Coordinates of N, CA and C in Angstrom, one line a residue:
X1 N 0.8 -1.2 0.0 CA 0.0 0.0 0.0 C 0.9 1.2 0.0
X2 N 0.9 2.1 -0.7 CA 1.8 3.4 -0.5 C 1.1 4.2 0.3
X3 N 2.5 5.0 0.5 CA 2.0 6.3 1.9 C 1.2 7.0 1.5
X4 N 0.3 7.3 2.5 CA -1.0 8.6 2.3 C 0.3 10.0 1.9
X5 N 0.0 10.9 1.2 CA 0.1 12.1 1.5 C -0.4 12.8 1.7
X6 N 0.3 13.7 3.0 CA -0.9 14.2 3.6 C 0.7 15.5 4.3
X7 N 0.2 16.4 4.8 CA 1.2 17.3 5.4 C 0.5 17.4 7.1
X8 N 1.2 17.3 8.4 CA 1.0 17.4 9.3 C 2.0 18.0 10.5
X9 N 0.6 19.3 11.1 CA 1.5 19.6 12.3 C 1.7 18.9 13.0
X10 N 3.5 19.5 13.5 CA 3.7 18.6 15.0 C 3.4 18.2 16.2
X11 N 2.0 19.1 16.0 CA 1.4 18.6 17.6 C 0.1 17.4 17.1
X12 N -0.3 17.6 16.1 CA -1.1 16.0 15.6 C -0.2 15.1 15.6
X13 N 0.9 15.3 15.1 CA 1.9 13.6 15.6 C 1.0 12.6 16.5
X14 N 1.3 12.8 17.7 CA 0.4 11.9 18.2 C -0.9 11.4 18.4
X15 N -1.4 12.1 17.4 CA -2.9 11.6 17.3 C -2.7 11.0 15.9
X16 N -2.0 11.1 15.1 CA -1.6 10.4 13.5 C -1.1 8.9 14.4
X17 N -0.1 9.2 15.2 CA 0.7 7.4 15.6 C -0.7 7.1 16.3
X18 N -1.5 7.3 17.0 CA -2.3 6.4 17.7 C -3.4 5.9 16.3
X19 N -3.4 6.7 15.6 CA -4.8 6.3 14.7 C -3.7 5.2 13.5
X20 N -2.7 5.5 13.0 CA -1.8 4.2 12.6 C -1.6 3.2 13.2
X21 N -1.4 3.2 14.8 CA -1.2 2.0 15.0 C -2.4 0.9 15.4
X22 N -3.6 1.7 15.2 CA -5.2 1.2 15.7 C -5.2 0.8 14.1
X23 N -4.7 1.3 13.1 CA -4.7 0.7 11.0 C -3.5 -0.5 11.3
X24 N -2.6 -0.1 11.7 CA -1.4 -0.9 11.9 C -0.8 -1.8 10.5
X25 N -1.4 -0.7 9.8 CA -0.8 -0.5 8.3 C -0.5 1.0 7.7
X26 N -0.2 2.0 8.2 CA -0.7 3.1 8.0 C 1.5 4.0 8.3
X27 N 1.8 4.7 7.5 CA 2.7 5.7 8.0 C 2.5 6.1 9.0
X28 N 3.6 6.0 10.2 CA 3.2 6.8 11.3 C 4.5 8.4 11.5
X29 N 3.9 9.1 12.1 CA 4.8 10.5 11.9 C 4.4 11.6 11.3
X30 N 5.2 12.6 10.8 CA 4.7 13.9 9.9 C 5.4 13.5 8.4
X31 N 4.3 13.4 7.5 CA 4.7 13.6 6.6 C 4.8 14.9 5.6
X32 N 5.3 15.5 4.7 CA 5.5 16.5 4.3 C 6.1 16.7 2.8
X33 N 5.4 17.0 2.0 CA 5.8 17.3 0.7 C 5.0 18.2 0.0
X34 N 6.0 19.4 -0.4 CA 7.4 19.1 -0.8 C 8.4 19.6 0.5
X35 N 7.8 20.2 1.5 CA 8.6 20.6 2.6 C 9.0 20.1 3.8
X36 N 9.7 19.8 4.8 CA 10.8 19.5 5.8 C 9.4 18.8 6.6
X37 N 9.9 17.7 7.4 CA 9.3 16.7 8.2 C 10.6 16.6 9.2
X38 N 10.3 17.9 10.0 CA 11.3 17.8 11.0 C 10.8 18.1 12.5
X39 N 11.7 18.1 13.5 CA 11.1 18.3 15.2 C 9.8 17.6 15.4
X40 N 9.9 16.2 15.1 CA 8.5 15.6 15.4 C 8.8 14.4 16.5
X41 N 7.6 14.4 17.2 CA 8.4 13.2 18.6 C 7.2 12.0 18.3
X42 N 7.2 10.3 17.6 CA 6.4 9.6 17.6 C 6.6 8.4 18.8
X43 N 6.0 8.4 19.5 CA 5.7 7.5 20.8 C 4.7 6.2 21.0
X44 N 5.2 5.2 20.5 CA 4.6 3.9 20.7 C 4.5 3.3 22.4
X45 N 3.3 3.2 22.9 CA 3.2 2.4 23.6 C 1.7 1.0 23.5
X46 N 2.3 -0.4 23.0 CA 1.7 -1.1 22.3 C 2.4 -2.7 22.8
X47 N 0.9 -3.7 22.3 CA 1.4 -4.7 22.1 C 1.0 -5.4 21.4
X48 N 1.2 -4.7 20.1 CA 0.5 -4.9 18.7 C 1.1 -5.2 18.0
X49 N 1.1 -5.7 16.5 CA 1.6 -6.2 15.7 C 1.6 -4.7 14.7
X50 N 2.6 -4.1 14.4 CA 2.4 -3.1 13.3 C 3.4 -3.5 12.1
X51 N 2.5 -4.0 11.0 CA 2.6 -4.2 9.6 C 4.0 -3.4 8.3
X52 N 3.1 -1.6 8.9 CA 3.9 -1.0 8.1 C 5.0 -0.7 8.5
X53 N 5.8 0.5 7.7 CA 7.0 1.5 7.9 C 6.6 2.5 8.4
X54 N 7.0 3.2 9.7 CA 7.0 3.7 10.6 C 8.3 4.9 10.2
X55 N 7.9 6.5 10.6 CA 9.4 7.6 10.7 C 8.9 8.4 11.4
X56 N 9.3 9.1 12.4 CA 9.4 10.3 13.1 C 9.2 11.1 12.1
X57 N 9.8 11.6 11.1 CA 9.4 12.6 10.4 C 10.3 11.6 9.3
X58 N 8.9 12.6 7.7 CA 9.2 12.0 6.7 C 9.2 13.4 5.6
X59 N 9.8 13.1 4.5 CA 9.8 14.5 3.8 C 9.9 14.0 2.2
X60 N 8.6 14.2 0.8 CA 9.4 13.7 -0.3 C 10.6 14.3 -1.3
X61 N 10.7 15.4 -0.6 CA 11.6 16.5 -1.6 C 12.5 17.4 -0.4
X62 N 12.2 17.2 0.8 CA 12.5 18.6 1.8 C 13.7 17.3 3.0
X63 N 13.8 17.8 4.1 CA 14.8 17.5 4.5 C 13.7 16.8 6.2
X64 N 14.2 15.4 6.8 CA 14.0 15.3 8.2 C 14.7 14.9 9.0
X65 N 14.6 16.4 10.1 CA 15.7 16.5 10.8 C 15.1 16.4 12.1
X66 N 15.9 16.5 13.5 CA 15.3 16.2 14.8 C 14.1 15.7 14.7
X67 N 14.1 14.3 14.7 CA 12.7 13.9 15.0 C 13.2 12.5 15.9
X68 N 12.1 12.2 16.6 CA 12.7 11.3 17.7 C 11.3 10.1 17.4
X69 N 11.8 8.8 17.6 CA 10.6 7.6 17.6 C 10.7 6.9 18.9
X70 N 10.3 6.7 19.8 CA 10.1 6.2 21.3 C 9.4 4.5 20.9
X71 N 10.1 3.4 20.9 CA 8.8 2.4 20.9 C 9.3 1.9 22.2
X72 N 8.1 1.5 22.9 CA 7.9 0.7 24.6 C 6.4 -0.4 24.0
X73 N 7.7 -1.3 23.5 CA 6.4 -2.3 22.8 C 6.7 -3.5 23.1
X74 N 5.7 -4.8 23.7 CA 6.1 -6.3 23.1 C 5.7 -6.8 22.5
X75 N 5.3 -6.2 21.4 CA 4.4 -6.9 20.1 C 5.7 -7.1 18.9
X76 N 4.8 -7.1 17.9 CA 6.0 -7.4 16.7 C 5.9 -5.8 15.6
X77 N 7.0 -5.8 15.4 CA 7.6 -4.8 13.9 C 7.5 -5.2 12.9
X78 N 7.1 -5.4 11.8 CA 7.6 -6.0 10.3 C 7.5 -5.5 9.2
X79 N 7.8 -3.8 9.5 CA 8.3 -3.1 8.9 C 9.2 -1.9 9.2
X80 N 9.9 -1.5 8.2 CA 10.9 -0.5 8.5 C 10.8 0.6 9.5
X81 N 12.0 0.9 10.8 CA 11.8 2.1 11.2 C 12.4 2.8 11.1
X82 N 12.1 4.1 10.9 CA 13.4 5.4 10.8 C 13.3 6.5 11.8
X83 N 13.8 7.3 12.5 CA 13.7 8.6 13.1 C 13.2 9.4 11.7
X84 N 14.2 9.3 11.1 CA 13.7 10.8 10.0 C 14.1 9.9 8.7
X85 N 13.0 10.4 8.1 CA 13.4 9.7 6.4 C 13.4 11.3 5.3
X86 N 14.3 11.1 4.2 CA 14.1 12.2 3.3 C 14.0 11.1 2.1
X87 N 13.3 10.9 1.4 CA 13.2 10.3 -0.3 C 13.9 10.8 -1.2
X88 N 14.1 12.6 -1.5 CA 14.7 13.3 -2.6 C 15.3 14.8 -1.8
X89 N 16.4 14.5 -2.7 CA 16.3 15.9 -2.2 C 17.3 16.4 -0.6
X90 N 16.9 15.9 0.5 CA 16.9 16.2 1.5 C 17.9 15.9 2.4
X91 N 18.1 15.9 3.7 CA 19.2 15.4 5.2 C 18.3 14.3 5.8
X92 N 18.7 13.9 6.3 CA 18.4 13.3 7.7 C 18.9 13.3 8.9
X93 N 19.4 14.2 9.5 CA 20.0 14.7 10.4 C 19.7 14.6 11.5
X94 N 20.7 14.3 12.5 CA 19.9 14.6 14.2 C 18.8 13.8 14.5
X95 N 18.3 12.5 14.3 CA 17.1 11.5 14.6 C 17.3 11.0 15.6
X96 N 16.5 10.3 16.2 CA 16.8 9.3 16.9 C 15.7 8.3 17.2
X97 N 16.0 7.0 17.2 CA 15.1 6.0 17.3 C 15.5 4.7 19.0
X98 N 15.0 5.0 19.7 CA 15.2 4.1 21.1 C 14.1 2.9 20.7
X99 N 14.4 1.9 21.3 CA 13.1 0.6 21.1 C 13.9 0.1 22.0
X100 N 12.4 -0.5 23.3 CA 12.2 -0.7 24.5 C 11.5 -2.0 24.6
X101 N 12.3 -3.1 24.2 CA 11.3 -4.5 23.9 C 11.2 -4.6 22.4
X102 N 10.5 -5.8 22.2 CA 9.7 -6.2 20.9 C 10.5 -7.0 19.9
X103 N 9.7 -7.7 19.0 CA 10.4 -8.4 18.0 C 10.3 -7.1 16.4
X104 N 11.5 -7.5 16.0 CA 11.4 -6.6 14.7 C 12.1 -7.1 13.5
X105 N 11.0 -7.6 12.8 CA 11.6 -8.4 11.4 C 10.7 -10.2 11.8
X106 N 10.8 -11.0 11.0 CA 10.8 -12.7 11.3 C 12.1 -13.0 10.5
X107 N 12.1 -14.2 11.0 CA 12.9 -15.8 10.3 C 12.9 -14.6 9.1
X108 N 11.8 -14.6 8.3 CA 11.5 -14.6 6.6 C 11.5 -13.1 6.1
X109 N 11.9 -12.5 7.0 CA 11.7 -10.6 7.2 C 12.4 -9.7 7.9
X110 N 14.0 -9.6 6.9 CA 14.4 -8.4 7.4 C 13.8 -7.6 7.6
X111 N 14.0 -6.2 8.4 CA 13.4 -4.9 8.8 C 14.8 -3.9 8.6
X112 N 14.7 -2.6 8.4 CA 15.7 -1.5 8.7 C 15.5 -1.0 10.2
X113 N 16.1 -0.6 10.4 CA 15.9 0.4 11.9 C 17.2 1.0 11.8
X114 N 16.9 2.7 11.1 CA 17.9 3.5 10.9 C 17.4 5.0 12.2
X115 N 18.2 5.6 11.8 CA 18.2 6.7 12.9 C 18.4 7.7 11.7
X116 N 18.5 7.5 10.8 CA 18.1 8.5 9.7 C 18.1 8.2 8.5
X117 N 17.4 7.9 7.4 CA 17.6 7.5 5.9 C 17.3 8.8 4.7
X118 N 18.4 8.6 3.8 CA 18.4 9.2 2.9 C 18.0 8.8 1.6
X119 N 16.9 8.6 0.9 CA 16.8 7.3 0.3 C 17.5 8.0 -1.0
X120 N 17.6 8.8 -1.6 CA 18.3 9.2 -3.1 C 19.7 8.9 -3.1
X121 N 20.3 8.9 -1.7 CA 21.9 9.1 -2.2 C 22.2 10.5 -2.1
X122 N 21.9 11.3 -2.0 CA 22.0 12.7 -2.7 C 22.8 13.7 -1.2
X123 N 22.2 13.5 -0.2 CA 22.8 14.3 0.7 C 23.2 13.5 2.3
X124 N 22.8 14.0 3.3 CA 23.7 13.7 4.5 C 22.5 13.2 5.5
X125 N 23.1 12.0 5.9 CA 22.4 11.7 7.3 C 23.9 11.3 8.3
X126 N 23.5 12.5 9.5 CA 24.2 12.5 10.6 C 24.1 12.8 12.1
X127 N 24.8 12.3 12.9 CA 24.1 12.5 13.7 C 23.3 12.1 14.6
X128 N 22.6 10.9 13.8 CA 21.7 9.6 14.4 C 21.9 8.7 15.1
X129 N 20.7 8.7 16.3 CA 21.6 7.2 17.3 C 20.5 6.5 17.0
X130 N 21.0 5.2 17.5 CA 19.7 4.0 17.5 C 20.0 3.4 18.9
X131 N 19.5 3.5 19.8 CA 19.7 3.1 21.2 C 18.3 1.5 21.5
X132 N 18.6 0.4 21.9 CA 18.2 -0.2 21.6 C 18.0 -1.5 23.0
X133 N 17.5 -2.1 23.7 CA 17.5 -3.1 24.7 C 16.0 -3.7 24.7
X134 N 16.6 -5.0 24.7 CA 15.7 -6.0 25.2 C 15.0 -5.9 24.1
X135 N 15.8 -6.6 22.8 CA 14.5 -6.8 21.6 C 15.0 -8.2 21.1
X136 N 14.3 -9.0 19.9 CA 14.8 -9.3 19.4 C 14.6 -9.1 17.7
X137 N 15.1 -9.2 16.7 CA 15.5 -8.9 15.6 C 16.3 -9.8 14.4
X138 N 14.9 -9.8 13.2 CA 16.5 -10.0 12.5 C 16.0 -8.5 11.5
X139 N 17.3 -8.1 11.5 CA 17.4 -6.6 11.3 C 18.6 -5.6 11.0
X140 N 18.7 -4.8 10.3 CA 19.7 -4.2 9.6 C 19.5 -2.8 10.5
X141 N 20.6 -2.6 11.6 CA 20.5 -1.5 12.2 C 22.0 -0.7 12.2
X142 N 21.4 0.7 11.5 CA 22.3 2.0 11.3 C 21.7 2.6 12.1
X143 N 22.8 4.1 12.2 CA 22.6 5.1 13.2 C 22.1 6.1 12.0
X144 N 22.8 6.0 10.6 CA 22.5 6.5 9.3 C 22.8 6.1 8.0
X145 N 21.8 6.3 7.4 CA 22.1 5.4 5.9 C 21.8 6.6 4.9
X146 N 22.9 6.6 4.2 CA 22.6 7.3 2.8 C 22.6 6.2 1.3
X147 N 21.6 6.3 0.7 CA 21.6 5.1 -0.3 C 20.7 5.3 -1.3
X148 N 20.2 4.4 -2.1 CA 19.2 5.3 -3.6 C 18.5 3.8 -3.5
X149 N 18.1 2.8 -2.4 CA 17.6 2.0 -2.7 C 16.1 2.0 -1.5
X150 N 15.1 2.8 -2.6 CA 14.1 3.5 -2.5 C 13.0 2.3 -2.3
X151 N 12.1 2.3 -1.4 CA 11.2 1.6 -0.6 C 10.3 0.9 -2.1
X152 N 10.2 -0.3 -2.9 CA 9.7 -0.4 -4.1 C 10.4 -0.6 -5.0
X153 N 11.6 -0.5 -5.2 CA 12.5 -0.2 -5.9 C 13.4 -2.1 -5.8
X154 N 13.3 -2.3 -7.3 CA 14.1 -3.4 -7.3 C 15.4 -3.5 -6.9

């Protein structure tokens, strides 16, 4: 299913992650295009199974920067997380993603858990921690990835 587009203030954030994770297929965070998906705080507390890809802040042309993802979960992940994602264009700078419990990925399902993604290649993700206890995973974990291998993309 592709991402809704939609542009959201940072104080709806948390009424966007609760109504995503009640879809538990749904982007959770601010998304923003063509402009910046940055200073957004997304806070999971759950013990749910969530489907999709999840970012603190997401941007398809602009840049996301300071945005923080909090999960305190014992359910499962089995899709991508990022603090901040940029598609085109943009930084990823300054994210951060903590996870507090939970399984993330199966046997049959890697997951990412970056602290910042750049998906063009084009500019800088820095900055990014991934702080991390008591999970289990199978899973590809950066603090930041710059790369052009775009969500869909063979």
């Amino acid at each position: 299913m592709p991402s809704p587009n939609f542009t959201r203030h940072p104080l709806a954030c948390a009424v966007q992650a609760a109504i995503a994770v009640t879809a538990l297929s749904l982007t959770l965070g601010a998304q923003a295009a063509p402009v910046d998906g940055s200073n957004n705080t997304v806070v999971i507390n759950s013990g749910e199974t969530v489907s999709g890809d999840f970012y603190g802040g997401f941007s398809q042309s602009g840049s996301a920067n300071n945005n923080t993802v909090l999960i305190n979960n014992d359910g499962t992940v089995l899709g991508n997380v990022a603090g901040g994602a940029s598609e085109e264009g943009g930084n990823a700078n300054d994210n951060k993603v903590t996870l507090k419990g939970g399984t993330y990925g199966s046997p049959s399902n890697e997951v990412e858990i970056l602290g910042g993604w750049v998906m063009d290649g084009t500019r800088s993700a820095n900055g990014n921690t991934v702080d991390i206890s008591n999970i289990q995973s199978n899973a590809v974990i950066a603090g930041g990835l710059v790369d052009d291998d775009k969500p869909g993309k063979g």
